[in-house]
Amino acid sequence: MDFRLDDDQRQLRDQLREFCKHKIAPQAAQRDVDGRFEDGLIEMLGEMGLFGTYVPEQYGGTGLDCVTYVMTVEELSRACGATGILVSAHHSLCVDPILNFGSEPQKHKYLPKLARGEWIGCFSLTEPGSGSDAGAARCAAVEKDGGWVINGTKSFVTNGLQAHVIVLFAVTDPQTPKRRLSAFIVEKDTPGCTIGKVEHKLGIRASSTTELVFENCVLPKDALLGERGRGLRVALETLDGGRLGVAAQALGITEAALECSLGYSQQRVQFNRPIADLQAIQWKLANMATEMAAARALTYRGAWLKQHRRPYGTEAAMAKVFASEVSSRATNAALQVYGGYGYCTDYPAERLLRDAKITELYEGTSEIQRLVIARQLINEPQWVTRG
Amino acid sequence: MEFDLPEDIVALGDTVRKFAAEQIRPHSRDWDRDQLIPDEMVAQLGELGLLGTLTPEEYGGAGLTYLANAVVIEEISRQDGAVGLMVAAHNGLCLSHLNLAASAEQKQKYLPKLASGQWLGAWGLTEPGAGSDAAALESRAERDGTGWRLTGHKQFITNGLRAEVFVIMARTDPSQGAKGISAFIVERGDEGFVVGKKEDKFGMRASDTVTLDYENVYVGPERLVGEYNLGYIDALKVLERGRVGIGALSVGIARGCLEESIAYAKERVAFGKPIAEQQAIQFMLADMATELEAARLLVYDAATTLDRGEDARLKASIAKLFASEIATQAGLKAIQIHGGYGYTKDMPVERYLRDAKLCEIGEGSSEIQRIIIARELLKGAANLY
């Protein structure tokens, strides 16, 4: 049993951390103010292979593994939460279902450009009337003339502005309970597919979150991803993996909170000494570090299981719910450490708090995660015992 | 990176789990009431090798890793935290100190009987006036010829009632503070050494906790353990390793809370259906399980770090702090899920809560753990991995 990254992974992590320190972190505040990613960022990340970390080399990817991928999301998020989810939503939610459910022609068509970041990907399941209740989606895909006609509105699509490739979920069989939805690969420039509302958000402001509006959008037959009627399964299995990415994002944000709290508390002098000398502050630092270690252990255990093709859904749900709630607590504590300055945008704490909150919401709210976990416990209580 | 336990440890865990369920569980309520673990159980634990887990095989121990030891303690504590504490203190404090610092002669003399369970071992650091501030201990060891005379009191000593062997920390150089303390082996029969008051406790009641009183107790030179004046330094190492054990103990109790709660929630019907179908109950179970999984991983990480011979100070404190606090929370939730029945002794969960609380205090309170963690962070340990 060994909790450590291997030597290659550690080396890659150190290189990535150094890169982020210069090219991602210093620009994070401005990205948040501007509400967009700066020109050249996507190309830079693409050149580093970060959009295809575990895409096999035969499909043009970097050919590494899931644990390494999770590490990249953690490091990027530590520098900038929005940049972390740019990569995570692309890789976990668009690249991954194509890898897992796509036909060979689909994989060869989409993966190389996605892996290079030449195309950005997104995932579109949620609708105005169906979030947690994903199975109640209504966007329709009707068979016609050998293809599909899509009509409906999707909401809260991460990477909506940047994405060229959409993994879309629509109703193909409204009368068949449990097999209503199918998954499709849609290219954004298909006539009838437009970006609707662009959301203005509390946090991860540089990350685009948009509606997608489909009006008589015609797709070829081979746009179907996986089996007809199995869309919900594609979605839920994909989300299991996405949860690890969000857990890693939350973990990265937590690390940033701890790091800046350590730095600030050692500089800020009150009552003639650094506030780091005061137990009240030490307590916050200790709690942040302890919860962070726990979140990391859960996240990497989930990633390791996925990498080894073992069941990991419960572990991923645990990692996500725990790491996200830790990140909210840690960033709140970090802001408190900064005191009044923490409330001002000159200092990073408030942005970290705003960024952290989303991790408790997307890719399955904390409530959904708890339902997933509870279902495992109740259906298979012996799962608890294994050590 | 590897998250599976080795097969031999899995097999060991299975054995201990079965033993605990069959031989310990039926009696725990009585042992808690009577504040005693019977000699027969001590003997059984000895026969299974559970009283020499970390002691090398050459001295009659099982020669296990810290990881295996953690699994053993977890499986015992799942059913009975007091038995877990007895085992953890015997292996992780007394034997640990001897394994770390004793001479070959001392090991030859003491380890085999301790490892077999023929003798129980205790460890004495805490005093009435020195708990968290352990380095302020006042017990004196005054030179007497080639030996010393020990005078003082120890407080809250686990296993003290029946132990044959005690490792006692006493001050050999009053001018030196933490570097003026030495460790000595005291035997039960040493003249002037008295096992005093047995505490009547909230939890861990079957595990005996006593004061020790000694006045001018003579110990010869062969009783000094480790280097003169460095006994406290060794004690800190012992505590660091011991914390992993208390973390495992906490994980065991928390797991007991969860397993009992799932079973109860599936059976108990209210409003026409099992309460396991209510979200409020599901959410409590989910939180208990998530915290348990995290705690167990933290304990394993600290244990495997120790097994690699690396510095585990920060990880051990993190593991102990987190696991103990979630165990108490698990105890509270377990009682809540069991409702009124959880408040009675017919159900084990009220005892689990009472037992769990000790883990936030013994072998370094949560406050001490936070001080250690903060100090390590401020020294630059933030990049933990």
PDB file of N, CA, C and O in Angstrom, chain A residues 1-4 13 17 78 262 266 279 282-283 285-287 289-290 296-297 301 304 310 318 322 367 370-371 373-374 377-378 384-387, chain B residues 1-5 17 258-259 266 276 282-283 285-287 289-290 293 296-297 300 304 308 310 367 370-371 373-374 377-378 382-383 385:
ATOM      1  N   MET A   1       0.855  -1.190   0.000  1.00  0.00           N
ATOM      2  CA  MET A   1       0.000   0.000   0.000  1.00  0.00           C
ATOM      3  C   MET A   1       0.884   1.230   0.000  1.00  0.00           C
ATOM      4  O   MET A   1       1.828   1.330   0.786  1.00  0.00           O
ATOM      5  N   ASP A   2       0.594   2.165  -0.857  1.00  0.00           N
ATOM      6  CA  ASP A   2       1.477   3.316  -1.045  1.00  0.00           C
ATOM      7  C   ASP A   2       0.669   4.480  -1.594  1.00  0.00           C
ATOM      8  O   ASP A   2       0.048   4.360  -2.646  1.00  0.00           O
ATOM      9  N   PHE A   3       0.682   5.569  -0.874  1.00  0.00           N
ATOM     10  CA  PHE A   3      -0.142   6.711  -1.238  1.00  0.00           C
ATOM     11  C   PHE A   3       0.588   7.724  -2.106  1.00  0.00           C
ATOM     12  O   PHE A   3       0.042   8.776  -2.424  1.00  0.00           O
ATOM     13  N   ARG A   4       1.822   7.399  -2.459  1.00  0.00           N
ATOM     14  CA  ARG A   4       2.628   8.397  -3.152  1.00  0.00           C
ATOM     15  C   ARG A   4       2.464   8.318  -4.662  1.00  0.00           C
ATOM     16  O   ARG A   4       2.280   7.238  -5.218  1.00  0.00           O
ATOM     17  N   ARG A  13       4.426  16.665 -11.936  1.00  0.00           N
ATOM     18  CA  ARG A  13       3.731  17.583 -11.049  1.00  0.00           C
ATOM     19  C   ARG A  13       4.590  18.795 -10.732  1.00  0.00           C
ATOM     20  O   ARG A  13       4.126  19.934 -10.770  1.00  0.00           O
ATOM     21  N   ARG A  17       3.627  22.495 -11.649  1.00  0.00           N
ATOM     22  CA  ARG A  17       3.472  23.481 -10.576  1.00  0.00           C
ATOM     23  C   ARG A  17       4.287  24.740 -10.882  1.00  0.00           C
ATOM     24  O   ARG A  17       3.832  25.868 -10.683  1.00  0.00           O
ATOM     25  N   ARG A  78      -5.179  24.863  -8.346  1.00  0.00           N
ATOM     26  CA  ARG A  78      -4.462  25.550  -7.273  1.00  0.00           C
ATOM     27  C   ARG A  78      -4.048  26.940  -7.732  1.00  0.00           C
ATOM     28  O   ARG A  78      -4.036  27.892  -6.952  1.00  0.00           O
ATOM     29  N   LEU A 262      -1.033  30.636   5.147  1.00  0.00           N
ATOM     30  CA  LEU A 262       0.267  30.475   5.803  1.00  0.00           C
ATOM     31  C   LEU A 262       1.132  31.701   5.561  1.00  0.00           C
ATOM     32  O   LEU A 262       1.756  32.242   6.478  1.00  0.00           O
ATOM     33  N   GLN A 266       2.025  34.729   8.544  1.00  0.00           N
ATOM     34  CA  GLN A 266       3.402  34.890   9.012  1.00  0.00           C
ATOM     35  C   GLN A 266       3.911  36.315   8.808  1.00  0.00           C
ATOM     36  O   GLN A 266       4.869  36.740   9.442  1.00  0.00           O
ATOM     37  N   GLN A 279      -2.955  30.985  18.684  1.00  0.00           N
ATOM     38  CA  GLN A 279      -3.610  29.683  18.529  1.00  0.00           C
ATOM     39  C   GLN A 279      -4.855  29.741  17.658  1.00  0.00           C
ATOM     40  O   GLN A 279      -5.156  28.806  16.928  1.00  0.00           O
ATOM     41  N   GLN A 282      -3.594  29.372  14.300  1.00  0.00           N
ATOM     42  CA  GLN A 282      -2.995  28.047  14.125  1.00  0.00           C
ATOM     43  C   GLN A 282      -4.074  26.980  13.983  1.00  0.00           C
ATOM     44  O   GLN A 282      -3.938  26.035  13.206  1.00  0.00           O
ATOM     45  N   TRP A 283      -5.155  27.158  14.713  1.00  0.00           N
ATOM     46  CA  TRP A 283      -6.250  26.194  14.648  1.00  0.00           C
ATOM     47  C   TRP A 283      -6.847  26.150  13.241  1.00  0.00           C
ATOM     48  O   TRP A 283      -7.150  25.089  12.697  1.00  0.00           O
ATOM     49  N   LEU A 285      -5.341  26.957  10.456  1.00  0.00           N
ATOM     50  CA  LEU A 285      -4.360  26.369   9.550  1.00  0.00           C
ATOM     51  C   LEU A 285      -4.342  24.854   9.704  1.00  0.00           C
ATOM     52  O   LEU A 285      -4.348  24.107   8.712  1.00  0.00           O
ATOM     53  N   ALA A 286      -4.351  24.400  10.950  1.00  0.00           N
ATOM     54  CA  ALA A 286      -4.306  22.959  11.213  1.00  0.00           C
ATOM     55  C   ALA A 286      -5.547  22.267  10.654  1.00  0.00           C
ATOM     56  O   ALA A 286      -5.466  21.192  10.058  1.00  0.00           O
ATOM     57  N   ASN A 287      -6.706  22.887  10.850  1.00  0.00           N
ATOM     58  CA  ASN A 287      -7.948  22.293  10.340  1.00  0.00           C
ATOM     59  C   ASN A 287      -7.938  22.239   8.818  1.00  0.00           C
ATOM     60  O   ASN A 287      -8.346  21.243   8.219  1.00  0.00           O
ATOM     61  N   ALA A 289      -5.348  22.046   6.841  1.00  0.00           N
ATOM     62  CA  ALA A 289      -4.386  21.045   6.379  1.00  0.00           C
ATOM     63  C   ALA A 289      -4.910  19.634   6.613  1.00  0.00           C
ATOM     64  O   ALA A 289      -4.726  18.746   5.777  1.00  0.00           O
ATOM     65  N   THR A 290      -5.557  19.437   7.747  1.00  0.00           N
ATOM     66  CA  THR A 290      -6.076  18.108   8.078  1.00  0.00           C
ATOM     67  C   THR A 290      -7.177  17.705   7.106  1.00  0.00           C
ATOM     68  O   THR A 290      -7.169  16.600   6.553  1.00  0.00           O
ATOM     69  N   ARG A 296      -7.601  14.841  -0.151  1.00  0.00           N
ATOM     70  CA  ARG A 296      -6.649  14.321  -1.126  1.00  0.00           C
ATOM     71  C   ARG A 296      -6.670  12.805  -1.142  1.00  0.00           C
ATOM     72  O   ARG A 296      -6.686  12.175  -2.213  1.00  0.00           O
ATOM     73  N   ALA A 297      -6.686  12.190   0.040  1.00  0.00           N
ATOM     74  CA  ALA A 297      -6.673  10.729   0.111  1.00  0.00           C
ATOM     75  C   ALA A 297      -7.893  10.144  -0.604  1.00  0.00           C
ATOM     76  O   ALA A 297      -7.780   9.201  -1.394  1.00  0.00           O
ATOM     77  N   ARG A 301      -7.616   8.038  -4.130  1.00  0.00           N
ATOM     78  CA  ARG A 301      -8.073   6.643  -4.072  1.00  0.00           C
ATOM     79  C   ARG A 301      -9.114   6.418  -5.164  1.00  0.00           C
ATOM     80  O   ARG A 301      -9.101   5.399  -5.845  1.00  0.00           O
ATOM     81  N   TRP A 304      -7.357   6.262  -8.539  1.00  0.00           N
ATOM     82  CA  TRP A 304      -6.606   5.006  -8.686  1.00  0.00           C
ATOM     83  C   TRP A 304      -7.552   3.856  -9.059  1.00  0.00           C
ATOM     84  O   TRP A 304      -7.240   3.030  -9.913  1.00  0.00           O
ATOM     85  N   ARG A 310     -11.725  -0.463 -11.751  1.00  0.00           N
ATOM     86  CA  ARG A 310     -12.505  -1.074 -10.676  1.00  0.00           C
ATOM     87  C   ARG A 310     -13.706  -0.167 -10.428  1.00  0.00           C
ATOM     88  O   ARG A 310     -13.688   1.010 -10.790  1.00  0.00           O
ATOM     89  N   MET A 318     -17.886  10.218  -2.736  1.00  0.00           N
ATOM     90  CA  MET A 318     -17.333  10.620  -1.432  1.00  0.00           C
ATOM     91  C   MET A 318     -16.269  11.692  -1.609  1.00  0.00           C
ATOM     92  O   MET A 318     -16.240  12.687  -0.874  1.00  0.00           O
ATOM     93  N   PHE A 322     -16.934  15.473  -0.169  1.00  0.00           N
ATOM     94  CA  PHE A 322     -16.041  15.850   0.924  1.00  0.00           C
ATOM     95  C   PHE A 322     -15.102  16.986   0.516  1.00  0.00           C
ATOM     96  O   PHE A 322     -14.993  18.004   1.201  1.00  0.00           O
ATOM     97  N   GLU A 367     -26.126  16.968  -2.317  1.00  0.00           N
ATOM     98  CA  GLU A 367     -27.293  16.157  -1.950  1.00  0.00           C
ATOM     99  C   GLU A 367     -27.337  14.886  -2.805  1.00  0.00           C
ATOM    100  O   GLU A 367     -27.552  13.784  -2.294  1.00  0.00           O
ATOM    101  N   ARG A 370     -24.689  12.443  -1.706  1.00  0.00           N
ATOM    102  CA  ARG A 370     -25.075  11.704  -0.495  1.00  0.00           C
ATOM    103  C   ARG A 370     -26.081  10.600  -0.821  1.00  0.00           C
ATOM    104  O   ARG A 370     -26.051   9.525  -0.226  1.00  0.00           O
ATOM    105  N   LEU A 371     -26.960  10.873  -1.770  1.00  0.00           N
ATOM    106  CA  LEU A 371     -27.903   9.817  -2.160  1.00  0.00           C
ATOM    107  C   LEU A 371     -27.161   8.648  -2.810  1.00  0.00           C
ATOM    108  O   LEU A 371     -27.475   7.482  -2.550  1.00  0.00           O
ATOM    109  N   ILE A 373     -24.068   7.733  -2.298  1.00  0.00           N
ATOM    110  CA  ILE A 373     -23.324   7.022  -1.253  1.00  0.00           C
ATOM    111  C   ILE A 373     -24.277   6.168  -0.418  1.00  0.00           C
ATOM    112  O   ILE A 373     -24.025   4.989  -0.158  1.00  0.00           O
ATOM    113  N   ALA A 374     -25.395   6.768  -0.023  1.00  0.00           N
ATOM    114  CA  ALA A 374     -26.336   6.048   0.847  1.00  0.00           C
ATOM    115  C   ALA A 374     -26.878   4.809   0.150  1.00  0.00           C
ATOM    116  O   ALA A 374     -27.061   3.756   0.773  1.00  0.00           O
ATOM    117  N   LEU A 377     -24.468   2.059   0.593  1.00  0.00           N
ATOM    118  CA  LEU A 377     -24.415   1.559   1.971  1.00  0.00           C
ATOM    119  C   LEU A 377     -25.615   0.666   2.268  1.00  0.00           C
ATOM    120  O   LEU A 377     -25.488  -0.353   2.937  1.00  0.00           O
ATOM    121  N   ILE A 378     -26.760   1.072   1.767  1.00  0.00           N
ATOM    122  CA  ILE A 378     -27.977   0.336   2.093  1.00  0.00           C
ATOM    123  C   ILE A 378     -28.069  -0.941   1.263  1.00  0.00           C
ATOM    124  O   ILE A 378     -28.451  -1.989   1.776  1.00  0.00           O
ATOM    125  N   VAL A 384     -18.752  -1.469   3.559  1.00  0.00           N
ATOM    126  CA  VAL A 384     -18.148  -0.671   4.632  1.00  0.00           C
ATOM    127  C   VAL A 384     -16.992  -1.400   5.301  1.00  0.00           C
ATOM    128  O   VAL A 384     -16.014  -0.795   5.737  1.00  0.00           O
ATOM    129  N   THR A 385     -17.122  -2.727   5.362  1.00  0.00           N
ATOM    130  CA  THR A 385     -16.217  -3.524   6.188  1.00  0.00           C
ATOM    131  C   THR A 385     -14.832  -3.671   5.581  1.00  0.00           C
ATOM    132  O   THR A 385     -13.845  -3.708   6.297  1.00  0.00           O
ATOM    133  N   ARG A 386     -14.792  -3.765   4.241  1.00  0.00           N
ATOM    134  CA  ARG A 386     -13.505  -4.115   3.633  1.00  0.00           C
ATOM    135  C   ARG A 386     -12.475  -3.021   3.937  1.00  0.00           C
ATOM    136  O   ARG A 386     -12.730  -1.850   3.874  1.00  0.00           O
ATOM    137  N   GLY A 387     -11.312  -3.483   4.245  1.00  0.00           N
ATOM    138  CA  GLY A 387     -10.291  -2.553   4.725  1.00  0.00           C
ATOM    139  C   GLY A 387      -9.306  -2.158   3.666  1.00  0.00           C
ATOM    140  O   GLY A 387      -9.188  -2.786   2.648  1.00  0.00           O
TER     141      GLY A 387
ATOM    142  N   MET B   1       1.648   4.096  -6.690  1.00  0.00           N
ATOM    143  CA  MET B   1       0.440   4.308  -5.889  1.00  0.00           C
ATOM    144  C   MET B   1      -0.305   2.988  -5.804  1.00  0.00           C
ATOM    145  O   MET B   1      -0.450   2.291  -6.813  1.00  0.00           O
ATOM    146  N   GLU B   2      -0.761   2.622  -4.642  1.00  0.00           N
ATOM    147  CA  GLU B   2      -1.410   1.319  -4.458  1.00  0.00           C
ATOM    148  C   GLU B   2      -2.361   1.437  -3.285  1.00  0.00           C
ATOM    149  O   GLU B   2      -1.939   1.734  -2.166  1.00  0.00           O
ATOM    150  N   PHE B   3      -3.620   1.221  -3.562  1.00  0.00           N
ATOM    151  CA  PHE B   3      -4.612   1.380  -2.502  1.00  0.00           C
ATOM    152  C   PHE B   3      -5.203   0.073  -1.988  1.00  0.00           C
ATOM    153  O   PHE B   3      -6.099   0.094  -1.162  1.00  0.00           O
ATOM    154  N   ASP B   4      -4.722  -1.046  -2.509  1.00  0.00           N
ATOM    155  CA  ASP B   4      -5.191  -2.321  -1.953  1.00  0.00           C
ATOM    156  C   ASP B   4      -4.279  -2.734  -0.809  1.00  0.00           C
ATOM    157  O   ASP B   4      -3.054  -2.602  -0.894  1.00  0.00           O
ATOM    158  N   LEU B   5      -4.873  -3.287   0.236  1.00  0.00           N
ATOM    159  CA  LEU B   5      -4.081  -3.882   1.305  1.00  0.00           C
ATOM    160  C   LEU B   5      -3.454  -5.157   0.780  1.00  0.00           C
ATOM    161  O   LEU B   5      -4.066  -5.863  -0.017  1.00  0.00           O
ATOM    162  N   ARG B  17     -11.375 -10.004  12.755  1.00  0.00           N
ATOM    163  CA  ARG B  17     -12.781  -9.580  12.702  1.00  0.00           C
ATOM    164  C   ARG B  17     -13.690 -10.678  13.238  1.00  0.00           C
ATOM    165  O   ARG B  17     -14.595 -10.433  14.026  1.00  0.00           O
ATOM    166  N   LEU B 258     -21.223   2.917  12.154  1.00  0.00           N
ATOM    167  CA  LEU B 258     -21.861   2.914  10.836  1.00  0.00           C
ATOM    168  C   LEU B 258     -22.540   1.577  10.561  1.00  0.00           C
ATOM    169  O   LEU B 258     -23.691   1.539  10.120  1.00  0.00           O
ATOM    170  N   GLU B 259     -21.840   0.490  10.816  1.00  0.00           N
ATOM    171  CA  GLU B 259     -22.413  -0.831  10.523  1.00  0.00           C
ATOM    172  C   GLU B 259     -23.688  -1.070  11.318  1.00  0.00           C
ATOM    173  O   GLU B 259     -24.699  -1.535  10.784  1.00  0.00           O
ATOM    174  N   LYS B 266     -32.273  -0.166   8.313  1.00  0.00           N
ATOM    175  CA  LYS B 266     -32.966  -1.022   7.344  1.00  0.00           C
ATOM    176  C   LYS B 266     -34.117  -1.791   7.998  1.00  0.00           C
ATOM    177  O   LYS B 266     -35.083  -2.163   7.341  1.00  0.00           O
ATOM    178  N   ALA B 276     -34.364   3.808   6.704  1.00  0.00           N
ATOM    179  CA  ALA B 276     -33.277   3.923   5.728  1.00  0.00           C
ATOM    180  C   ALA B 276     -33.741   4.576   4.436  1.00  0.00           C
ATOM    181  O   ALA B 276     -32.920   4.994   3.628  1.00  0.00           O
ATOM    182  N   GLN B 282     -30.397   8.808   5.450  1.00  0.00           N
ATOM    183  CA  GLN B 282     -29.432   8.504   4.393  1.00  0.00           C
ATOM    184  C   GLN B 282     -28.264   9.477   4.432  1.00  0.00           C
ATOM    185  O   GLN B 282     -27.113   9.090   4.242  1.00  0.00           O
ATOM    186  N   PHE B 283     -28.563  10.729   4.668  1.00  0.00           N
ATOM    187  CA  PHE B 283     -27.507  11.729   4.665  1.00  0.00           C
ATOM    188  C   PHE B 283     -26.572  11.535   5.857  1.00  0.00           C
ATOM    189  O   PHE B 283     -25.364  11.719   5.734  1.00  0.00           O
ATOM    190  N   LEU B 285     -25.914   8.628   7.272  1.00  0.00           N
ATOM    191  CA  LEU B 285     -25.114   7.444   6.949  1.00  0.00           C
ATOM    192  C   LEU B 285     -24.025   7.802   5.942  1.00  0.00           C
ATOM    193  O   LEU B 285     -22.872   7.373   6.068  1.00  0.00           O
ATOM    194  N   ALA B 286     -24.395   8.598   4.926  1.00  0.00           N
ATOM    195  CA  ALA B 286     -23.427   8.984   3.900  1.00  0.00           C
ATOM    196  C   ALA B 286     -22.273   9.766   4.515  1.00  0.00           C
ATOM    197  O   ALA B 286     -21.102   9.543   4.166  1.00  0.00           O
ATOM    198  N   ASP B 287     -22.576  10.653   5.431  1.00  0.00           N
ATOM    199  CA  ASP B 287     -21.518  11.446   6.066  1.00  0.00           C
ATOM    200  C   ASP B 287     -20.635  10.572   6.945  1.00  0.00           C
ATOM    201  O   ASP B 287     -19.415  10.709   6.940  1.00  0.00           O
ATOM    202  N   ALA B 289     -20.030   7.447   6.546  1.00  0.00           N
ATOM    203  CA  ALA B 289     -19.215   6.596   5.680  1.00  0.00           C
ATOM    204  C   ALA B 289     -18.086   7.372   5.016  1.00  0.00           C
ATOM    205  O   ALA B 289     -16.950   6.891   4.927  1.00  0.00           O
ATOM    206  N   THR B 290     -18.383   8.562   4.556  1.00  0.00           N
ATOM    207  CA  THR B 290     -17.361   9.369   3.882  1.00  0.00           C
ATOM    208  C   THR B 290     -16.239   9.716   4.851  1.00  0.00           C
ATOM    209  O   THR B 290     -15.048   9.588   4.530  1.00  0.00           O
ATOM    210  N   GLU B 293     -14.146   6.575   5.621  1.00  0.00           N
ATOM    211  CA  GLU B 293     -13.218   6.228   4.541  1.00  0.00           C
ATOM    212  C   GLU B 293     -12.003   7.141   4.566  1.00  0.00           C
ATOM    213  O   GLU B 293     -10.862   6.689   4.424  1.00  0.00           O
ATOM    214  N   ARG B 296      -9.749   6.326   7.593  1.00  0.00           N
ATOM    215  CA  ARG B 296      -8.997   5.088   7.405  1.00  0.00           C
ATOM    216  C   ARG B 296      -7.820   5.310   6.468  1.00  0.00           C
ATOM    217  O   ARG B 296      -6.716   4.853   6.721  1.00  0.00           O
ATOM    218  N   LEU B 297      -8.054   6.055   5.373  1.00  0.00           N
ATOM    219  CA  LEU B 297      -6.967   6.335   4.439  1.00  0.00           C
ATOM    220  C   LEU B 297      -5.859   7.138   5.116  1.00  0.00           C
ATOM    221  O   LEU B 297      -4.674   6.881   4.899  1.00  0.00           O
ATOM    222  N   TYR B 300      -3.852   4.794   7.278  1.00  0.00           N
ATOM    223  CA  TYR B 300      -3.014   3.919   6.451  1.00  0.00           C
ATOM    224  C   TYR B 300      -1.834   4.691   5.870  1.00  0.00           C
ATOM    225  O   TYR B 300      -0.734   4.153   5.753  1.00  0.00           O
ATOM    226  N   THR B 304       1.909   3.512   6.594  1.00  0.00           N
ATOM    227  CA  THR B 304       2.841   3.088   5.548  1.00  0.00           C
ATOM    228  C   THR B 304       4.060   4.011   5.500  1.00  0.00           C
ATOM    229  O   THR B 304       5.154   3.575   5.143  1.00  0.00           O
ATOM    230  N   ARG B 308       7.940   2.724   5.949  1.00  0.00           N
ATOM    231  CA  ARG B 308       9.056   3.040   5.055  1.00  0.00           C
ATOM    232  C   ARG B 308      10.219   3.684   5.814  1.00  0.00           C
ATOM    233  O   ARG B 308      11.232   4.021   5.220  1.00  0.00           O
ATOM    234  N   GLU B 310      10.134   6.593   7.251  1.00  0.00           N
ATOM    235  CA  GLU B 310      10.173   8.039   7.047  1.00  0.00           C
ATOM    236  C   GLU B 310       9.521   8.771   8.207  1.00  0.00           C
ATOM    237  O   GLU B 310       8.751   8.197   8.985  1.00  0.00           O
ATOM    238  N   GLU B 367      -5.964  19.279  20.867  1.00  0.00           N
ATOM    239  CA  GLU B 367      -5.316  20.596  20.920  1.00  0.00           C
ATOM    240  C   GLU B 367      -3.814  20.448  20.653  1.00  0.00           C
ATOM    241  O   GLU B 367      -3.229  21.223  19.901  1.00  0.00           O
ATOM    242  N   ARG B 370      -3.264  19.784  16.990  1.00  0.00           N
ATOM    243  CA  ARG B 370      -3.350  21.007  16.178  1.00  0.00           C
ATOM    244  C   ARG B 370      -2.097  21.867  16.332  1.00  0.00           C
ATOM    245  O   ARG B 370      -1.631  22.474  15.372  1.00  0.00           O
ATOM    246  N   ILE B 371      -1.569  21.894  17.543  1.00  0.00           N
ATOM    247  CA  ILE B 371      -0.336  22.656  17.741  1.00  0.00           C
ATOM    248  C   ILE B 371       0.786  22.043  16.902  1.00  0.00           C
ATOM    249  O   ILE B 371       1.542  22.751  16.224  1.00  0.00           O
ATOM    250  N   ILE B 373       0.521  20.146  14.198  1.00  0.00           N
ATOM    251  CA  ILE B 373       0.259  20.328  12.762  1.00  0.00           C
ATOM    252  C   ILE B 373       0.591  21.748  12.345  1.00  0.00           C
ATOM    253  O   ILE B 373       1.277  21.974  11.332  1.00  0.00           O
ATOM    254  N   ALA B 374       0.140  22.715  13.116  1.00  0.00           N
ATOM    255  CA  ALA B 374       0.394  24.119  12.761  1.00  0.00           C
ATOM    256  C   ALA B 374       1.889  24.402  12.752  1.00  0.00           C
ATOM    257  O   ALA B 374       2.407  25.074  11.854  1.00  0.00           O
ATOM    258  N   LEU B 377       3.382  22.999   9.643  1.00  0.00           N
ATOM    259  CA  LEU B 377       2.997  23.806   8.478  1.00  0.00           C
ATOM    260  C   LEU B 377       3.813  25.078   8.416  1.00  0.00           C
ATOM    261  O   LEU B 377       4.300  25.476   7.356  1.00  0.00           O
ATOM    262  N   LEU B 378       3.963  25.724   9.561  1.00  0.00           N
ATOM    263  CA  LEU B 378       4.665  27.001   9.576  1.00  0.00           C
ATOM    264  C   LEU B 378       6.155  26.815   9.339  1.00  0.00           C
ATOM    265  O   LEU B 378       6.841  27.748   8.917  1.00  0.00           O
ATOM    266  N   ALA B 382       3.905  22.533   4.139  1.00  0.00           N
ATOM    267  CA  ALA B 382       2.621  22.629   3.432  1.00  0.00           C
ATOM    268  C   ALA B 382       2.581  21.741   2.205  1.00  0.00           C
ATOM    269  O   ALA B 382       1.541  21.221   1.849  1.00  0.00           O
ATOM    270  N   ASN B 383       3.717  21.581   1.532  1.00  0.00           N
ATOM    271  CA  ASN B 383       3.725  20.666   0.394  1.00  0.00           C
ATOM    272  C   ASN B 383       3.899  19.255   0.911  1.00  0.00           C
ATOM    273  O   ASN B 383       4.978  18.695   0.909  1.00  0.00           O
ATOM    274  N   TYR B 385       3.033  16.376  -0.095  1.00  0.00           N
ATOM    275  CA  TYR B 385       3.227  15.187  -0.915  1.00  0.00           C
ATOM    276  C   TYR B 385       4.126  15.487  -2.089  1.00  0.00           C
ATOM    277  O   TYR B 385       4.037  16.528  -2.683  1.00  0.00           O
TER     278      TYR B 385
END
